[in-house]
Amino acid sequence: MKVRKAIFPVAGLGTRFLPATKSSPKEMLALIDKPLVQYVVEEAVASGIEQIIFVTGRTKRAIEDHFDSSPELENHLAEKGKDDTLQAVRELSDMVDIYYVRQKKALGLGHAILCARDFIGNEPFAVLLGDDIIDAPTPCLKQLLDVYEHYKGSVLALEQVPHEQISSYGCVAVNRITDRVMEVTDMVEKPQPAEAPSDLAIIGRYLLTPAIFPILAQQQPGRGGEIQLTDAIKRLSHDEAVYGCLFEGQRHDCGDKLGFLKATVDLALKRDEFKDDFAAYLRHRLC
Ligand code: G1P
């Protein structure tokens, strides 16, 4: 069955970026001139997703406004003859069908996914986490979809991370099938490095079958007292095969200040409009 729908869990408080995120969502922090969430929505659309549901919380209204039409702004841009900007603003509100549901309590990522159950129904679906911005020739989610179409099972994006960093991620044990595709045999949410079954981390892109929902509905709190998606996928893997995909592309961890800064520099150096000036500036600063 074609994957048409995606869940974006965006109810998190963004405490790592306080005070910037006190009254505006961390998903709206801008990398150059686009909010983080727009990069991820564009990846989903470029991968063929037709409908998105944001699982939001209080203080997240700015995300809804960002993807809504804005007649006043559009009139103003039209009057000023700013046609390119006008087109960019219009494309944003026409890009994809977007729906919203509230996660009323911060009970964890697994619980956030469960909040979108009625919207997803009995279809396979994608989950995209906004902290991970992935710059790739083929969109990361599209790479996962290709694996899904071939193997017909849930697929997780994986990346090898430095051993000491594995405690920040869901970690998997695998049996390799090809260089990039593997079957997941075990999963642990944020293990201590000494207990980690590998250095393969789950990155914020998932394709899941709807069989995950009854499992999530029964899932007990795990790491941090939260209902963990990782724990539910581990149980899913006992019933049906779950695959991992070592995707091609550069991931930026924008949930972290240093990662966010690096992403800004990398993306700026790729933009024609200022890459030469910016590179010259960085060289000057560093010598
Ligand atoms: C979540 C997941 C974790 C995954 C990570 C990827 O953790 O629980 O398994 O590795 O996203 O970004 P979070 O970063 O939300 O704490």
PDB file of C-alpha atoms and ligand atoms in Angstrom:
ATOM      1  CA  MET A   1       0.000   0.000   0.000  1.00  0.00           C
ATOM      2  CA  LYS A   2       1.316   3.463  -0.914  1.00  0.00           C
ATOM      3  CA  VAL A   3       2.584   5.592   1.971  1.00  0.00           C
ATOM      4  CA  ARG A   4       0.572   8.837   1.782  1.00  0.00           C
ATOM      5  CA  LYS A   5       0.519  10.157   5.319  1.00  0.00           C
ATOM      6  CA  ALA A   6       3.154  11.452   7.727  1.00  0.00           C
ATOM      7  CA  ILE A   7       3.164  12.340  11.404  1.00  0.00           C
ATOM      8  CA  PHE A   8       5.246  15.256  12.660  1.00  0.00           C
ATOM      9  CA  PRO A   9       5.450  15.194  16.474  1.00  0.00           C
ATOM     10  CA  VAL A  10       6.103  18.819  17.462  1.00  0.00           C
ATOM     11  CA  ALA A  11       4.790  19.066  21.007  1.00  0.00           C
ATOM     12  CA  GLY A  12       8.250  19.132  22.682  1.00  0.00           C
ATOM     13  CA  LEU A  13       9.178  22.148  24.777  1.00  0.00           C
ATOM     14  CA  GLY A  14      12.566  22.856  23.196  1.00  0.00           C
ATOM     15  CA  THR A  15      14.259  23.498  26.534  1.00  0.00           C
ATOM     16  CA  ARG A  16      17.743  23.202  25.005  1.00  0.00           C
ATOM     17  CA  PHE A  17      17.170  26.446  23.112  1.00  0.00           C
ATOM     18  CA  LEU A  18      15.716  28.546  25.935  1.00  0.00           C
ATOM     19  CA  PRO A  19      15.145  31.445  26.120  1.00  0.00           C
ATOM     20  CA  ALA A  20      14.722  31.511  22.305  1.00  0.00           C
ATOM     21  CA  THR A  21      11.952  28.918  22.580  1.00  0.00           C
ATOM     22  CA  LYS A  22      10.080  30.360  25.545  1.00  0.00           C
ATOM     23  CA  SER A  23       7.144  31.639  23.499  1.00  0.00           C
ATOM     24  CA  SER A  24       7.874  30.375  20.005  1.00  0.00           C
ATOM     25  CA  PRO A  25       8.303  26.768  18.889  1.00  0.00           C
ATOM     26  CA  LYS A  26      11.788  25.359  18.398  1.00  0.00           C
ATOM     27  CA  GLU A  27      10.548  24.044  15.038  1.00  0.00           C
ATOM     28  CA  MET A  28      10.309  27.681  13.908  1.00  0.00           C
ATOM     29  CA  LEU A  29      13.988  28.462  14.564  1.00  0.00           C
ATOM     30  CA  ALA A  30      15.313  29.548  11.186  1.00  0.00           C
ATOM     31  CA  LEU A  31      18.213  27.977   9.348  1.00  0.00           C
ATOM     32  CA  ILE A  32      19.176  30.949   7.173  1.00  0.00           C
ATOM     33  CA  ASP A  33      15.693  31.932   5.926  1.00  0.00           C
ATOM     34  CA  LYS A  34      13.487  28.893   6.483  1.00  0.00           C
ATOM     35  CA  PRO A  35      12.226  27.461   9.768  1.00  0.00           C
ATOM     36  CA  LEU A  36      13.510  23.979  10.620  1.00  0.00           C
ATOM     37  CA  VAL A  37      10.060  22.478  10.186  1.00  0.00           C
ATOM     38  CA  GLN A  38       9.827  23.688   6.588  1.00  0.00           C
ATOM     39  CA  TYR A  39      12.950  21.756   5.590  1.00  0.00           C
ATOM     40  CA  VAL A  40      11.387  18.596   6.954  1.00  0.00           C
ATOM     41  CA  VAL A  41       7.970  19.234   5.371  1.00  0.00           C
ATOM     42  CA  GLU A  42       9.735  19.794   2.034  1.00  0.00           C
ATOM     43  CA  GLU A  43      11.540  16.461   2.443  1.00  0.00           C
ATOM     44  CA  ALA A  44       8.221  14.709   3.076  1.00  0.00           C
ATOM     45  CA  VAL A  45       6.561  16.335   0.046  1.00  0.00           C
ATOM     46  CA  ALA A  46       9.572  15.549  -2.176  1.00  0.00           C
ATOM     47  CA  SER A  47       9.213  11.918  -1.049  1.00  0.00           C
ATOM     48  CA  GLY A  48       5.574  11.751  -2.194  1.00  0.00           C
ATOM     49  CA  ILE A  49       3.738  12.380   1.099  1.00  0.00           C
ATOM     50  CA  GLU A  50       0.272  13.876   0.487  1.00  0.00           C
ATOM     51  CA  GLN A  51      -1.069  14.523   3.984  1.00  0.00           C
ATOM     52  CA  ILE A  52       0.730  15.617   7.142  1.00  0.00           C
ATOM     53  CA  ILE A  53      -0.535  15.668  10.696  1.00  0.00           C
ATOM     54  CA  PHE A  54       1.269  17.769  13.263  1.00  0.00           C
ATOM     55  CA  VAL A  55       0.983  16.515  16.815  1.00  0.00           C
ATOM     56  CA  THR A  56       1.239  19.840  18.578  1.00  0.00           C
ATOM     57  CA  GLY A  57       1.014  21.331  22.028  1.00  0.00           C
ATOM     58  CA  ARG A  58       0.487  24.736  23.585  1.00  0.00           C
ATOM     59  CA  THR A  59       2.718  27.534  22.221  1.00  0.00           C
ATOM     60  CA  LYS A  60       2.876  25.891  18.772  1.00  0.00           C
ATOM     61  CA  ARG A  61       0.411  28.135  16.926  1.00  0.00           C
ATOM     62  CA  ALA A  62       3.189  29.741  14.881  1.00  0.00           C
ATOM     63  CA  ILE A  63       3.603  26.443  13.003  1.00  0.00           C
ATOM     64  CA  GLU A  64      -0.051  26.554  11.901  1.00  0.00           C
ATOM     65  CA  ASP A  65       0.296  30.176  10.793  1.00  0.00           C
ATOM     66  CA  HIS A  66       3.455  29.395   8.865  1.00  0.00           C
ATOM     67  CA  PHE A  67       1.718  26.839   6.636  1.00  0.00           C
ATOM     68  CA  ASP A  68      -1.543  28.791   6.342  1.00  0.00           C
ATOM     69  CA  SER A  69      -2.351  31.348   3.644  1.00  0.00           C
ATOM     70  CA  SER A  70      -1.637  34.947   4.580  1.00  0.00           C
ATOM     71  CA  PRO A  71      -3.815  37.321   2.488  1.00  0.00           C
ATOM     72  CA  GLU A  72      -2.406  40.534   4.024  1.00  0.00           C
ATOM     73  CA  LEU A  73       1.182  39.524   3.404  1.00  0.00           C
ATOM     74  CA  GLU A  74       0.352  38.299  -0.100  1.00  0.00           C
ATOM     75  CA  ASN A  75      -1.438  41.580  -0.983  1.00  0.00           C
ATOM     76  CA  HIS A  76       1.483  43.574   0.339  1.00  0.00           C
ATOM     77  CA  LEU A  77       4.020  41.588  -1.696  1.00  0.00           C
ATOM     78  CA  ALA A  78       1.821  41.843  -4.805  1.00  0.00           C
ATOM     79  CA  GLU A  79       1.517  45.645  -4.437  1.00  0.00           C
ATOM     80  CA  LYS A  80       5.272  45.979  -4.055  1.00  0.00           C
ATOM     81  CA  GLY A  81       5.861  43.780  -7.118  1.00  0.00           C
ATOM     82  CA  LYS A  82       7.883  41.263  -5.106  1.00  0.00           C
ATOM     83  CA  ASP A  83       6.775  38.377  -7.302  1.00  0.00           C
ATOM     84  CA  ASP A  84       9.410  35.796  -6.341  1.00  0.00           C
ATOM     85  CA  THR A  85       8.768  36.214  -2.624  1.00  0.00           C
ATOM     86  CA  LEU A  86       5.019  36.155  -3.241  1.00  0.00           C
ATOM     87  CA  GLN A  87       5.352  32.875  -5.101  1.00  0.00           C
ATOM     88  CA  ALA A  88       7.460  31.365  -2.287  1.00  0.00           C
ATOM     89  CA  VAL A  89       4.847  32.401   0.297  1.00  0.00           C
ATOM     90  CA  ARG A  90       1.974  31.002  -1.799  1.00  0.00           C
ATOM     91  CA  GLU A  91       3.775  27.724  -2.468  1.00  0.00           C
ATOM     92  CA  LEU A  92       4.151  27.275   1.272  1.00  0.00           C
ATOM     93  CA  SER A  93       0.418  27.248   1.938  1.00  0.00           C
ATOM     94  CA  ASP A  94      -0.359  25.116  -1.138  1.00  0.00           C
ATOM     95  CA  MET A  95       2.422  22.589  -0.588  1.00  0.00           C
ATOM     96  CA  VAL A  96       0.535  19.781   1.140  1.00  0.00           C
ATOM     97  CA  ASP A  97      -2.627  19.062   3.141  1.00  0.00           C
ATOM     98  CA  ILE A  98      -1.897  19.685   6.802  1.00  0.00           C
ATOM     99  CA  TYR A  99      -3.912  18.599   9.841  1.00  0.00           C
ATOM    100  CA  TYR A 100      -3.379  19.161  13.539  1.00  0.00           C
ATOM    101  CA  VAL A 101      -4.031  17.233  16.721  1.00  0.00           C
ATOM    102  CA  ARG A 102      -3.010  18.173  20.247  1.00  0.00           C
ATOM    103  CA  GLN A 103      -0.914  16.009  22.528  1.00  0.00           C
ATOM    104  CA  LYS A 104      -2.392  17.153  25.804  1.00  0.00           C
ATOM    105  CA  LYS A 105       0.232  15.582  28.062  1.00  0.00           C
ATOM    106  CA  ALA A 106       3.970  15.192  27.469  1.00  0.00           C
ATOM    107  CA  LEU A 107       3.963  11.406  27.818  1.00  0.00           C
ATOM    108  CA  GLY A 108       6.647  10.685  25.232  1.00  0.00           C
ATOM    109  CA  LEU A 109       7.223  10.138  21.517  1.00  0.00           C
ATOM    110  CA  GLY A 110       5.268   6.867  21.456  1.00  0.00           C
ATOM    111  CA  HIS A 111       2.262   8.613  22.984  1.00  0.00           C
ATOM    112  CA  ALA A 112       2.549  11.462  20.446  1.00  0.00           C
ATOM    113  CA  ILE A 113       2.341   8.955  17.580  1.00  0.00           C
ATOM    114  CA  LEU A 114      -0.663   7.298  19.206  1.00  0.00           C
ATOM    115  CA  CYS A 115      -2.451  10.701  19.237  1.00  0.00           C
ATOM    116  CA  ALA A 116      -2.536  10.534  15.385  1.00  0.00           C
ATOM    117  CA  ARG A 117      -3.999   7.015  15.225  1.00  0.00           C
ATOM    118  CA  ASP A 118      -7.484   8.030  14.022  1.00  0.00           C
ATOM    119  CA  PHE A 119      -6.009  10.189  11.270  1.00  0.00           C
ATOM    120  CA  ILE A 120      -3.704   7.449   9.990  1.00  0.00           C
ATOM    121  CA  GLY A 121      -6.212   4.592  10.143  1.00  0.00           C
ATOM    122  CA  ASN A 122      -5.100   1.262   8.757  1.00  0.00           C
ATOM    123  CA  GLU A 123      -2.314   2.492   6.449  1.00  0.00           C
ATOM    124  CA  PRO A 124       1.471   2.481   6.593  1.00  0.00           C
ATOM    125  CA  PHE A 125       2.783   5.947   7.469  1.00  0.00           C
ATOM    126  CA  ALA A 126       5.920   8.007   7.984  1.00  0.00           C
ATOM    127  CA  VAL A 127       7.177   9.766  11.116  1.00  0.00           C
ATOM    128  CA  LEU A 128       9.568  12.695  10.754  1.00  0.00           C
ATOM    129  CA  LEU A 129      11.280  14.352  13.715  1.00  0.00           C
ATOM    130  CA  GLY A 130      12.064  18.010  13.193  1.00  0.00           C
ATOM    131  CA  ASP A 131      15.415  18.071  14.991  1.00  0.00           C
ATOM    132  CA  ASP A 132      17.068  16.068  12.237  1.00  0.00           C
ATOM    133  CA  ILE A 133      17.659  18.043   9.047  1.00  0.00           C
ATOM    134  CA  ILE A 134      18.997  15.745   6.352  1.00  0.00           C
ATOM    135  CA  ASP A 135      20.703  17.137   3.285  1.00  0.00           C
ATOM    136  CA  ALA A 136      20.665  14.364   0.703  1.00  0.00           C
ATOM    137  CA  PRO A 137      20.588  13.999  -3.086  1.00  0.00           C
ATOM    138  CA  THR A 138      17.628  11.609  -2.706  1.00  0.00           C
ATOM    139  CA  PRO A 139      15.422  12.767   0.198  1.00  0.00           C
ATOM    140  CA  CYS A 140      16.056  10.542   3.224  1.00  0.00           C
ATOM    141  CA  LEU A 141      12.392   9.581   3.533  1.00  0.00           C
ATOM    142  CA  LYS A 142      12.340   8.572  -0.148  1.00  0.00           C
ATOM    143  CA  GLN A 143      15.300   6.277   0.532  1.00  0.00           C
ATOM    144  CA  LEU A 144      13.289   4.629   3.318  1.00  0.00           C
ATOM    145  CA  LEU A 145      10.255   4.328   1.031  1.00  0.00           C
ATOM    146  CA  ASP A 146      12.351   2.504  -1.550  1.00  0.00           C
ATOM    147  CA  VAL A 147      13.366  -0.011   1.133  1.00  0.00           C
ATOM    148  CA  TYR A 148       9.738  -0.323   2.283  1.00  0.00           C
ATOM    149  CA  GLU A 149       8.533  -1.032  -1.249  1.00  0.00           C
ATOM    150  CA  HIS A 150      11.126  -3.753  -1.691  1.00  0.00           C
ATOM    151  CA  TYR A 151      10.938  -5.495   1.706  1.00  0.00           C
ATOM    152  CA  LYS A 152       7.316  -4.656   2.700  1.00  0.00           C
ATOM    153  CA  GLY A 153       8.014  -3.910   6.351  1.00  0.00           C
ATOM    154  CA  SER A 154       8.644  -1.000   8.707  1.00  0.00           C
ATOM    155  CA  VAL A 155      11.917   0.862   8.068  1.00  0.00           C
ATOM    156  CA  LEU A 156      14.021   3.036  10.388  1.00  0.00           C
ATOM    157  CA  ALA A 157      16.692   5.516   9.294  1.00  0.00           C
ATOM    158  CA  LEU A 158      20.037   4.531  10.823  1.00  0.00           C
ATOM    159  CA  GLU A 159      23.392   6.226  11.196  1.00  0.00           C
ATOM    160  CA  GLN A 160      26.651   5.067  12.750  1.00  0.00           C
ATOM    161  CA  VAL A 161      27.503   7.498  15.573  1.00  0.00           C
ATOM    162  CA  PRO A 162      30.578   7.818  17.809  1.00  0.00           C
ATOM    163  CA  HIS A 163      30.347   5.179  20.567  1.00  0.00           C
ATOM    164  CA  GLU A 164      30.159   7.716  23.419  1.00  0.00           C
ATOM    165  CA  GLN A 165      27.175   9.457  21.764  1.00  0.00           C
ATOM    166  CA  ILE A 166      24.935   6.396  21.478  1.00  0.00           C
ATOM    167  CA  SER A 167      23.252   7.218  24.800  1.00  0.00           C
ATOM    168  CA  SER A 168      21.474  10.116  23.039  1.00  0.00           C
ATOM    169  CA  TYR A 169      19.663   7.784  20.627  1.00  0.00           C
ATOM    170  CA  GLY A 170      17.604   4.707  20.148  1.00  0.00           C
ATOM    171  CA  CYS A 171      20.135   1.983  19.355  1.00  0.00           C
ATOM    172  CA  VAL A 172      19.661  -1.159  17.244  1.00  0.00           C
ATOM    173  CA  ALA A 173      21.247  -4.573  16.775  1.00  0.00           C
ATOM    174  CA  VAL A 174      20.999  -5.793  13.191  1.00  0.00           C
ATOM    175  CA  ASN A 175      21.606  -8.540  10.676  1.00  0.00           C
ATOM    176  CA  ARG A 176      22.974  -7.034   7.514  1.00  0.00           C
ATOM    177  CA  ILE A 177      21.106  -7.777   4.264  1.00  0.00           C
ATOM    178  CA  THR A 178      22.991  -5.414   1.933  1.00  0.00           C
ATOM    179  CA  ASP A 179      25.515  -2.581   2.521  1.00  0.00           C
ATOM    180  CA  ARG A 180      22.696  -0.212   3.384  1.00  0.00           C
ATOM    181  CA  VAL A 181      19.752  -2.390   4.411  1.00  0.00           C
ATOM    182  CA  MET A 182      19.546  -4.551   7.511  1.00  0.00           C
ATOM    183  CA  GLU A 183      17.001  -6.403   9.582  1.00  0.00           C
ATOM    184  CA  VAL A 184      16.623  -5.058  13.102  1.00  0.00           C
ATOM    185  CA  THR A 185      17.013  -7.787  15.741  1.00  0.00           C
ATOM    186  CA  ASP A 186      17.019  -5.720  18.947  1.00  0.00           C
ATOM    187  CA  MET A 187      16.443  -2.145  20.079  1.00  0.00           C
ATOM    188  CA  VAL A 188      17.289  -0.128  23.206  1.00  0.00           C
ATOM    189  CA  GLU A 189      16.288   3.470  23.884  1.00  0.00           C
ATOM    190  CA  LYS A 190      19.278   5.615  24.921  1.00  0.00           C
ATOM    191  CA  PRO A 191      21.543   2.884  26.343  1.00  0.00           C
ATOM    192  CA  GLN A 192      24.738   3.574  28.234  1.00  0.00           C
ATOM    193  CA  PRO A 193      27.640   3.020  25.794  1.00  0.00           C
ATOM    194  CA  ALA A 194      28.738  -0.108  27.696  1.00  0.00           C
ATOM    195  CA  GLU A 195      25.289  -1.651  27.244  1.00  0.00           C
ATOM    196  CA  ALA A 196      24.692  -0.603  23.643  1.00  0.00           C
ATOM    197  CA  PRO A 197      24.310  -3.502  21.200  1.00  0.00           C
ATOM    198  CA  SER A 198      25.998  -1.436  18.441  1.00  0.00           C
ATOM    199  CA  ASP A 199      26.879   2.135  17.434  1.00  0.00           C
ATOM    200  CA  LEU A 200      23.932   2.267  15.038  1.00  0.00           C
ATOM    201  CA  ALA A 201      21.542   5.055  16.047  1.00  0.00           C
ATOM    202  CA  ILE A 202      17.944   5.617  14.997  1.00  0.00           C
ATOM    203  CA  ILE A 203      17.674   8.975  13.240  1.00  0.00           C
ATOM    204  CA  GLY A 204      14.376  10.862  13.121  1.00  0.00           C
ATOM    205  CA  ARG A 205      12.777   9.207  10.072  1.00  0.00           C
ATOM    206  CA  TYR A 206      10.541   6.138  10.332  1.00  0.00           C
ATOM    207  CA  LEU A 207       8.165   4.229   8.086  1.00  0.00           C
ATOM    208  CA  LEU A 208       5.785   2.165  10.161  1.00  0.00           C
ATOM    209  CA  THR A 209       2.985  -0.268   9.531  1.00  0.00           C
ATOM    210  CA  PRO A 210      -0.302   0.397  11.385  1.00  0.00           C
ATOM    211  CA  ALA A 211       0.351  -2.726  13.491  1.00  0.00           C
ATOM    212  CA  ILE A 212       2.328  -0.345  15.729  1.00  0.00           C
ATOM    213  CA  PHE A 213      -0.870   1.291  17.069  1.00  0.00           C
ATOM    214  CA  PRO A 214      -2.307  -1.541  19.194  1.00  0.00           C
ATOM    215  CA  ILE A 215       1.199  -2.035  20.591  1.00  0.00           C
ATOM    216  CA  LEU A 216       1.545   1.663  21.436  1.00  0.00           C
ATOM    217  CA  ALA A 217      -1.863   1.614  23.098  1.00  0.00           C
ATOM    218  CA  GLN A 218      -0.558  -1.053  25.518  1.00  0.00           C
ATOM    219  CA  GLN A 219       2.979   0.306  25.865  1.00  0.00           C
ATOM    220  CA  GLN A 220       4.180   0.942  29.409  1.00  0.00           C
ATOM    221  CA  PRO A 221       6.488   3.893  30.179  1.00  0.00           C
ATOM    222  CA  GLY A 222      10.163   3.177  29.538  1.00  0.00           C
ATOM    223  CA  ARG A 223      13.311   5.328  29.585  1.00  0.00           C
ATOM    224  CA  GLY A 224      12.686   8.655  31.355  1.00  0.00           C
ATOM    225  CA  GLY A 225       9.215   7.482  32.430  1.00  0.00           C
ATOM    226  CA  GLU A 226       7.965   8.153  28.864  1.00  0.00           C
ATOM    227  CA  ILE A 227       6.080   5.941  26.407  1.00  0.00           C
ATOM    228  CA  GLN A 228       8.901   5.237  23.996  1.00  0.00           C
ATOM    229  CA  LEU A 229       8.401   4.606  20.290  1.00  0.00           C
ATOM    230  CA  THR A 230      11.590   2.518  20.320  1.00  0.00           C
ATOM    231  CA  ASP A 231      10.117   0.065  22.861  1.00  0.00           C
ATOM    232  CA  ALA A 232       6.949  -0.338  20.778  1.00  0.00           C
ATOM    233  CA  ILE A 233       8.917  -0.939  17.550  1.00  0.00           C
ATOM    234  CA  LYS A 234      10.957  -3.585  19.357  1.00  0.00           C
ATOM    235  CA  ARG A 235       7.723  -5.399  20.182  1.00  0.00           C
ATOM    236  CA  LEU A 236       6.517  -4.918  16.598  1.00  0.00           C
ATOM    237  CA  SER A 237       9.716  -6.634  15.404  1.00  0.00           C
ATOM    238  CA  HIS A 238       8.618  -9.800  17.247  1.00  0.00           C
ATOM    239  CA  ASP A 239       5.474  -9.940  15.058  1.00  0.00           C
ATOM    240  CA  GLU A 240       6.798  -8.723  11.696  1.00  0.00           C
ATOM    241  CA  ALA A 241      10.202  -7.882  10.201  1.00  0.00           C
ATOM    242  CA  VAL A 242      11.529  -4.369  10.879  1.00  0.00           C
ATOM    243  CA  TYR A 243      14.312  -3.022   8.676  1.00  0.00           C
ATOM    244  CA  GLY A 244      16.985  -0.371   9.064  1.00  0.00           C
ATOM    245  CA  CYS A 245      18.380   1.792   6.280  1.00  0.00           C
ATOM    246  CA  LEU A 246      21.794   3.449   6.459  1.00  0.00           C
ATOM    247  CA  PHE A 247      20.716   6.463   4.427  1.00  0.00           C
ATOM    248  CA  GLU A 248      22.974   8.508   2.172  1.00  0.00           C
ATOM    249  CA  GLY A 249      23.265  12.186   3.067  1.00  0.00           C
ATOM    250  CA  GLN A 250      24.451  14.625   5.687  1.00  0.00           C
ATOM    251  CA  ARG A 251      22.403  14.767   8.874  1.00  0.00           C
ATOM    252  CA  HIS A 252      22.424  17.848  11.053  1.00  0.00           C
ATOM    253  CA  ASP A 253      21.288  17.499  14.654  1.00  0.00           C
ATOM    254  CA  CYS A 254      19.451  20.790  14.972  1.00  0.00           C
ATOM    255  CA  GLY A 255      18.094  19.877  18.398  1.00  0.00           C
ATOM    256  CA  ASP A 256      21.531  20.823  19.678  1.00  0.00           C
ATOM    257  CA  LYS A 257      23.043  24.326  19.588  1.00  0.00           C
ATOM    258  CA  LEU A 258      26.372  23.255  18.112  1.00  0.00           C
ATOM    259  CA  GLY A 259      24.619  21.056  15.535  1.00  0.00           C
ATOM    260  CA  PHE A 260      22.372  23.976  14.629  1.00  0.00           C
ATOM    261  CA  LEU A 261      25.387  26.257  14.115  1.00  0.00           C
ATOM    262  CA  LYS A 262      27.130  23.674  11.946  1.00  0.00           C
ATOM    263  CA  ALA A 263      23.967  23.245   9.868  1.00  0.00           C
ATOM    264  CA  THR A 264      23.764  27.008   9.332  1.00  0.00           C
ATOM    265  CA  VAL A 265      27.373  27.130   8.119  1.00  0.00           C
ATOM    266  CA  ASP A 266      27.061  24.067   5.870  1.00  0.00           C
ATOM    267  CA  LEU A 267      23.819  25.201   4.245  1.00  0.00           C
ATOM    268  CA  ALA A 268      25.112  28.756   3.805  1.00  0.00           C
ATOM    269  CA  LEU A 269      28.220  27.463   2.044  1.00  0.00           C
ATOM    270  CA  LYS A 270      25.945  25.682  -0.435  1.00  0.00           C
ATOM    271  CA  ARG A 271      23.835  28.742  -1.279  1.00  0.00           C
ATOM    272  CA  ASP A 272      24.954  30.458  -4.501  1.00  0.00           C
ATOM    273  CA  GLU A 273      23.798  33.894  -3.363  1.00  0.00           C
ATOM    274  CA  PHE A 274      26.413  34.208  -0.631  1.00  0.00           C
ATOM    275  CA  LYS A 275      28.661  31.153  -0.539  1.00  0.00           C
ATOM    276  CA  ASP A 276      31.764  32.988  -1.879  1.00  0.00           C
ATOM    277  CA  ASP A 277      31.456  35.959   0.481  1.00  0.00           C
ATOM    278  CA  PHE A 278      30.649  33.722   3.416  1.00  0.00           C
ATOM    279  CA  ALA A 279      33.575  31.366   2.739  1.00  0.00           C
ATOM    280  CA  ALA A 280      35.914  34.360   2.467  1.00  0.00           C
ATOM    281  CA  TYR A 281      34.553  35.698   5.764  1.00  0.00           C
ATOM    282  CA  LEU A 282      35.074  32.363   7.548  1.00  0.00           C
ATOM    283  CA  ARG A 283      38.615  32.055   6.196  1.00  0.00           C
ATOM    284  CA  HIS A 284      39.354  35.580   7.404  1.00  0.00           C
ATOM    285  CA  ARG A 285      37.948  34.839  10.876  1.00  0.00           C
ATOM    286  CA  LEU A 286      39.892  31.625  11.247  1.00  0.00           C
ATOM    287  CA  CYS A 287      43.358  32.870  10.286  1.00  0.00           C
TER     288      CYS A 287
HETATM  289  C1  G1P B   1      14.029  10.318  19.715  1.00  0.00           C
HETATM  290  C2  G1P B   1      13.900   8.811  19.816  1.00  0.00           C
HETATM  291  C3  G1P B   1      15.267   8.153  19.665  1.00  0.00           C
HETATM  292  C4  G1P B   1      15.906   8.607  18.355  1.00  0.00           C
HETATM  293  C5  G1P B   1      15.962  10.137  18.290  1.00  0.00           C
HETATM  294  C6  G1P B   1      16.430  10.602  16.906  1.00  0.00           C
HETATM  295  O1  G1P B   1      14.736  10.786  20.839  1.00  0.00           O
HETATM  296  O2  G1P B   1      13.316   8.463  21.062  1.00  0.00           O
HETATM  297  O3  G1P B   1      15.137   6.757  19.662  1.00  0.00           O
HETATM  298  O4  G1P B   1      17.214   8.070  18.241  1.00  0.00           O
HETATM  299  O5  G1P B   1      14.668  10.710  18.517  1.00  0.00           O
HETATM  300  O6  G1P B   1      16.559  11.980  16.832  1.00  0.00           O
HETATM  301  P1  G1P B   1      14.779  12.348  21.261  1.00  0.00           P
HETATM  302  O7  G1P B   1      15.919  12.957  20.479  1.00  0.00           O
HETATM  303  O8  G1P B   1      13.454  12.929  20.893  1.00  0.00           O
HETATM  304  O9  G1P B   1      15.053  12.356  22.730  1.00  0.00           O
END
